[in-house]
mmCIF file of C-alpha atoms in Angstrom:
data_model
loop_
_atom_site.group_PDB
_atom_site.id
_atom_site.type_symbol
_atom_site.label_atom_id
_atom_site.label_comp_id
_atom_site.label_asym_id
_atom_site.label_seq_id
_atom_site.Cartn_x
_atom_site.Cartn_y
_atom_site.Cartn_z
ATOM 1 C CA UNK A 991 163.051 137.640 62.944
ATOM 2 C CA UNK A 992 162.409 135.098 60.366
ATOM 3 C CA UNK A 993 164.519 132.206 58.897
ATOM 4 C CA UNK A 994 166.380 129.068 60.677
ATOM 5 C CA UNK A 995 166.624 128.850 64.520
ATOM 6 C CA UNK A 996 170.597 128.005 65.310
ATOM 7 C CA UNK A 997 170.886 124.165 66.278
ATOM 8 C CA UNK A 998 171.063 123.891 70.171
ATOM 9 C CA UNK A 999 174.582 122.992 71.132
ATOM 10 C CA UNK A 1000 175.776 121.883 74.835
ATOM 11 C CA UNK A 1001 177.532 124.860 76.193
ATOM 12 C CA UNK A 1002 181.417 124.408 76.859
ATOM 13 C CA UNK A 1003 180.187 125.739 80.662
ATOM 14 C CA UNK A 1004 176.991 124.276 81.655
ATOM 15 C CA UNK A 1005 175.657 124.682 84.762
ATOM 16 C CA UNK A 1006 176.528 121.846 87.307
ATOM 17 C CA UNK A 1007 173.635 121.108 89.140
ATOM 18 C CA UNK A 1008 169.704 122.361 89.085
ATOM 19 C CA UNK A 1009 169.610 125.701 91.306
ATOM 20 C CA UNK A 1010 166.841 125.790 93.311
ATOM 21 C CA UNK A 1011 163.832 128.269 92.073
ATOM 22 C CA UNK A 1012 163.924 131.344 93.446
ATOM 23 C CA UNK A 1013 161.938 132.220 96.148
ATOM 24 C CA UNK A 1014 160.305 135.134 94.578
ATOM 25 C CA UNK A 1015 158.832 133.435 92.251
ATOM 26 C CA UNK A 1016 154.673 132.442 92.783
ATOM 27 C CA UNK A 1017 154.121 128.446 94.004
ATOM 28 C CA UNK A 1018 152.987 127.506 90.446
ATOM 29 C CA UNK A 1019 156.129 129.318 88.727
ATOM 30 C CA UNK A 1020 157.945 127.345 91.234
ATOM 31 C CA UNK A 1021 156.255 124.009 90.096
ATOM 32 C CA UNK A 1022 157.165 124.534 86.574
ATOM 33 C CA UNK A 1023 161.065 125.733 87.041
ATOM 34 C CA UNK A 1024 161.249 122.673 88.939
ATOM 35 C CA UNK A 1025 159.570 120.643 86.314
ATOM 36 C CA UNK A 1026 161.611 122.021 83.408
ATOM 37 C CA UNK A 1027 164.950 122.871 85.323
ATOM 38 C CA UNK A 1028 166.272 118.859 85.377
ATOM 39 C CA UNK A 1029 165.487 118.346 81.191
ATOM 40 C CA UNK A 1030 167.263 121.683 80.640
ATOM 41 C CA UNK A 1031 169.998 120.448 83.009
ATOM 42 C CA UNK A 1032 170.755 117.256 81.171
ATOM 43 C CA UNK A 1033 170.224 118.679 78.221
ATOM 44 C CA UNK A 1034 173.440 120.816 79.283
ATOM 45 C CA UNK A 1035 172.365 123.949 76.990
ATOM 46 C CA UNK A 1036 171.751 126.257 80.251
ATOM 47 C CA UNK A 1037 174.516 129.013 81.992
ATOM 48 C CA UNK A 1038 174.048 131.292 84.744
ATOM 49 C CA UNK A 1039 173.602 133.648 81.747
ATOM 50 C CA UNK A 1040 170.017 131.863 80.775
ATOM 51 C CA UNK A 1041 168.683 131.941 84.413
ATOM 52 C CA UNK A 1042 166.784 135.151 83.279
ATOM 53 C CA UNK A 1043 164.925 133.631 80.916
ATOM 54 C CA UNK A 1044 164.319 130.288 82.738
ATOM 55 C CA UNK A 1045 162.313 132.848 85.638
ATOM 56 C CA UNK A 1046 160.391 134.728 82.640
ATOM 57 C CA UNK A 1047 159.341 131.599 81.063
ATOM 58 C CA UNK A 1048 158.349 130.223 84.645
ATOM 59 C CA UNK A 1049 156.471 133.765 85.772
ATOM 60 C CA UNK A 1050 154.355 133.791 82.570
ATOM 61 C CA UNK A 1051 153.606 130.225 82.952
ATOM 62 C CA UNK A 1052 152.774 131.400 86.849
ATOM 63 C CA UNK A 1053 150.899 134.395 85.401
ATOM 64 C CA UNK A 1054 149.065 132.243 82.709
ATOM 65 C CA UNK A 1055 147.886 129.750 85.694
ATOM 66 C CA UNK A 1056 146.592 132.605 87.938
ATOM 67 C CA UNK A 1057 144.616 134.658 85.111
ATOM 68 C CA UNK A 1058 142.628 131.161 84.289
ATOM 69 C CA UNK A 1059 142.094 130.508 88.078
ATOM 70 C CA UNK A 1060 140.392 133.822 88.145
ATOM 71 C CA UNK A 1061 138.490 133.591 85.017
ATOM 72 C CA UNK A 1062 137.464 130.359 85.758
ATOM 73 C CA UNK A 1063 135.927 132.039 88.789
ATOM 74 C CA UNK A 1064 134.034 134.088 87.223
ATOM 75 C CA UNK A 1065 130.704 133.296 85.981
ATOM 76 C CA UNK A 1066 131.324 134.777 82.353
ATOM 77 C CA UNK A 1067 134.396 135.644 80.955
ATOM 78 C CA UNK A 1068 132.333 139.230 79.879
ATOM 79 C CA UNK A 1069 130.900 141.740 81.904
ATOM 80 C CA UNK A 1070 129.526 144.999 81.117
ATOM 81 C CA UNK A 1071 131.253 147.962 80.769
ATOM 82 C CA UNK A 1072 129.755 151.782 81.631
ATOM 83 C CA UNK A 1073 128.563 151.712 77.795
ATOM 84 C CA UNK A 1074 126.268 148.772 78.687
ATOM 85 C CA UNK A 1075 128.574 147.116 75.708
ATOM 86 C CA UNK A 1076 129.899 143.369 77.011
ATOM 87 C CA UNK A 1077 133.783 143.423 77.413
ATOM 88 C CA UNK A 1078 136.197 140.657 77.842
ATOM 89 C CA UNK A 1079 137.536 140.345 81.743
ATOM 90 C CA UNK A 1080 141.218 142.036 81.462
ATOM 91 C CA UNK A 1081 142.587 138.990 82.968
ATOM 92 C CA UNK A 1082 141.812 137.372 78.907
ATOM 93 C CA UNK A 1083 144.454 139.896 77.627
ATOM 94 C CA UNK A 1084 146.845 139.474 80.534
ATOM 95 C CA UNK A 1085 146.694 135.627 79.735
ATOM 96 C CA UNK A 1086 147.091 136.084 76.502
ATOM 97 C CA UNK A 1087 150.222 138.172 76.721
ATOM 98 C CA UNK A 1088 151.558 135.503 79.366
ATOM 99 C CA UNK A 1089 150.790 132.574 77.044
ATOM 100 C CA UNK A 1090 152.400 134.487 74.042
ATOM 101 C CA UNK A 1091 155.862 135.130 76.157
ATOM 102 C CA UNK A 1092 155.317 131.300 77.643
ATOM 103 C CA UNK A 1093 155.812 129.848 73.920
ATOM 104 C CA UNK A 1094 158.833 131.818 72.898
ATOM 105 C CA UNK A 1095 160.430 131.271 75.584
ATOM 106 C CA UNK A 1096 159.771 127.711 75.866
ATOM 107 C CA UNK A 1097 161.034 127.782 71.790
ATOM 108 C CA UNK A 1098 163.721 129.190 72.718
ATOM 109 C CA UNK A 1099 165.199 127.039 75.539
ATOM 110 C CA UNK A 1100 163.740 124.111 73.214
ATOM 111 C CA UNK A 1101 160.627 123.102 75.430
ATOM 112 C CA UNK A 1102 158.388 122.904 72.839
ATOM 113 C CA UNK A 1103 157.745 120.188 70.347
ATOM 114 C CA UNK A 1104 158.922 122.004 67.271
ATOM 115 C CA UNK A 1105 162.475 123.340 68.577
ATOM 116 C CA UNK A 1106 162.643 119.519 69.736
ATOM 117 C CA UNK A 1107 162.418 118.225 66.397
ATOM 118 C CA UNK A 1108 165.422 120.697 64.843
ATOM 119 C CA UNK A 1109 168.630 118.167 64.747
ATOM 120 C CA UNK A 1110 169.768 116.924 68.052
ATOM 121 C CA UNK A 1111 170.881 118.649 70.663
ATOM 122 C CA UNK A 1112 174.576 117.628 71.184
ATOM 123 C CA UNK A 1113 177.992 117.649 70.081
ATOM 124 C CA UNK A 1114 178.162 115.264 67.704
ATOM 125 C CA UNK A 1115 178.541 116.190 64.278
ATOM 126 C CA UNK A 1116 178.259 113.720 61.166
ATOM 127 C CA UNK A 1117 179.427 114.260 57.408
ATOM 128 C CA UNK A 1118 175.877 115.258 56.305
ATOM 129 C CA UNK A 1119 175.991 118.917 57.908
ATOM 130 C CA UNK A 1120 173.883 117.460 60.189
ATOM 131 C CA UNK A 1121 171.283 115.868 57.999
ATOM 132 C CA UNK A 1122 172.783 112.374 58.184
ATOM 133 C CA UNK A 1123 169.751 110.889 59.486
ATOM 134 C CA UNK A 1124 167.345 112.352 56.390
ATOM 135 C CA UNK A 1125 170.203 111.669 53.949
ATOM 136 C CA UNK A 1126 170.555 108.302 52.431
#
């Protein structure tokens, strides 16, 4: 899709409190949920509804952690397939996927510095359409 993201609005029904990550979930996946979980909570933008895509942005951020521990590993990113031709390690692509579904996600519950900068995130509404502050 292209165009305009929608502005982020509080939703009527928040959640109340910062649930716990869930257990499933690997140690680093864990780290980040609880890292992101009290912004998102303040921000009051997150239902039980979004908890879905709270634990696939965590797991890919998990995933994208754990395919650069074992590259890192490694002492070449390339080896040498049966053709004698040098491939990349499959963890690149895995990683790559990972850090592809780690920035939409992340745009989409506004984690990232561009879906920060779209107008406010709250519930106040001025008599610009919501461009009083670039309208003199």
């Amino acid at each position: 899709m292209r165009g305009d993201k929608p502005r982020l609005k509080p939703d009527p029904k928040p959640l109340a409190g910062a649930p716990k990550a869930p257990r499933w979930l690997p140690a680093s996946g864990r780290l980040e949920w609880d890292r992101v979980m009290p912004v998102l909570t303040e921000r009051k933008i997150l239902t039980d509804a979004d908890l879905g895509c709270l634990e696939s942005y965590c797991l890919a951020v998990a995933q994208v952690r754990d395919c650069q521990a074992t590259l890192a590993a490694l002492p070449s990113p390339f080896f040498t397939g049966d053709t004698g031709v040098p491939r990349p390690h499959p963890a690149i692509r895995v990683m790559h996927t990972a850090m592809t579904i780690q920035r939409q996600l992340a745009a989409e519950m506004g984690l990232t510095p561009v879906s920060r900068s779209r107008p406010a995130i709250n519930d106040e509404t001025d008599d610009q359409g919501g461009f009083g502050d670039l309208v003199d």
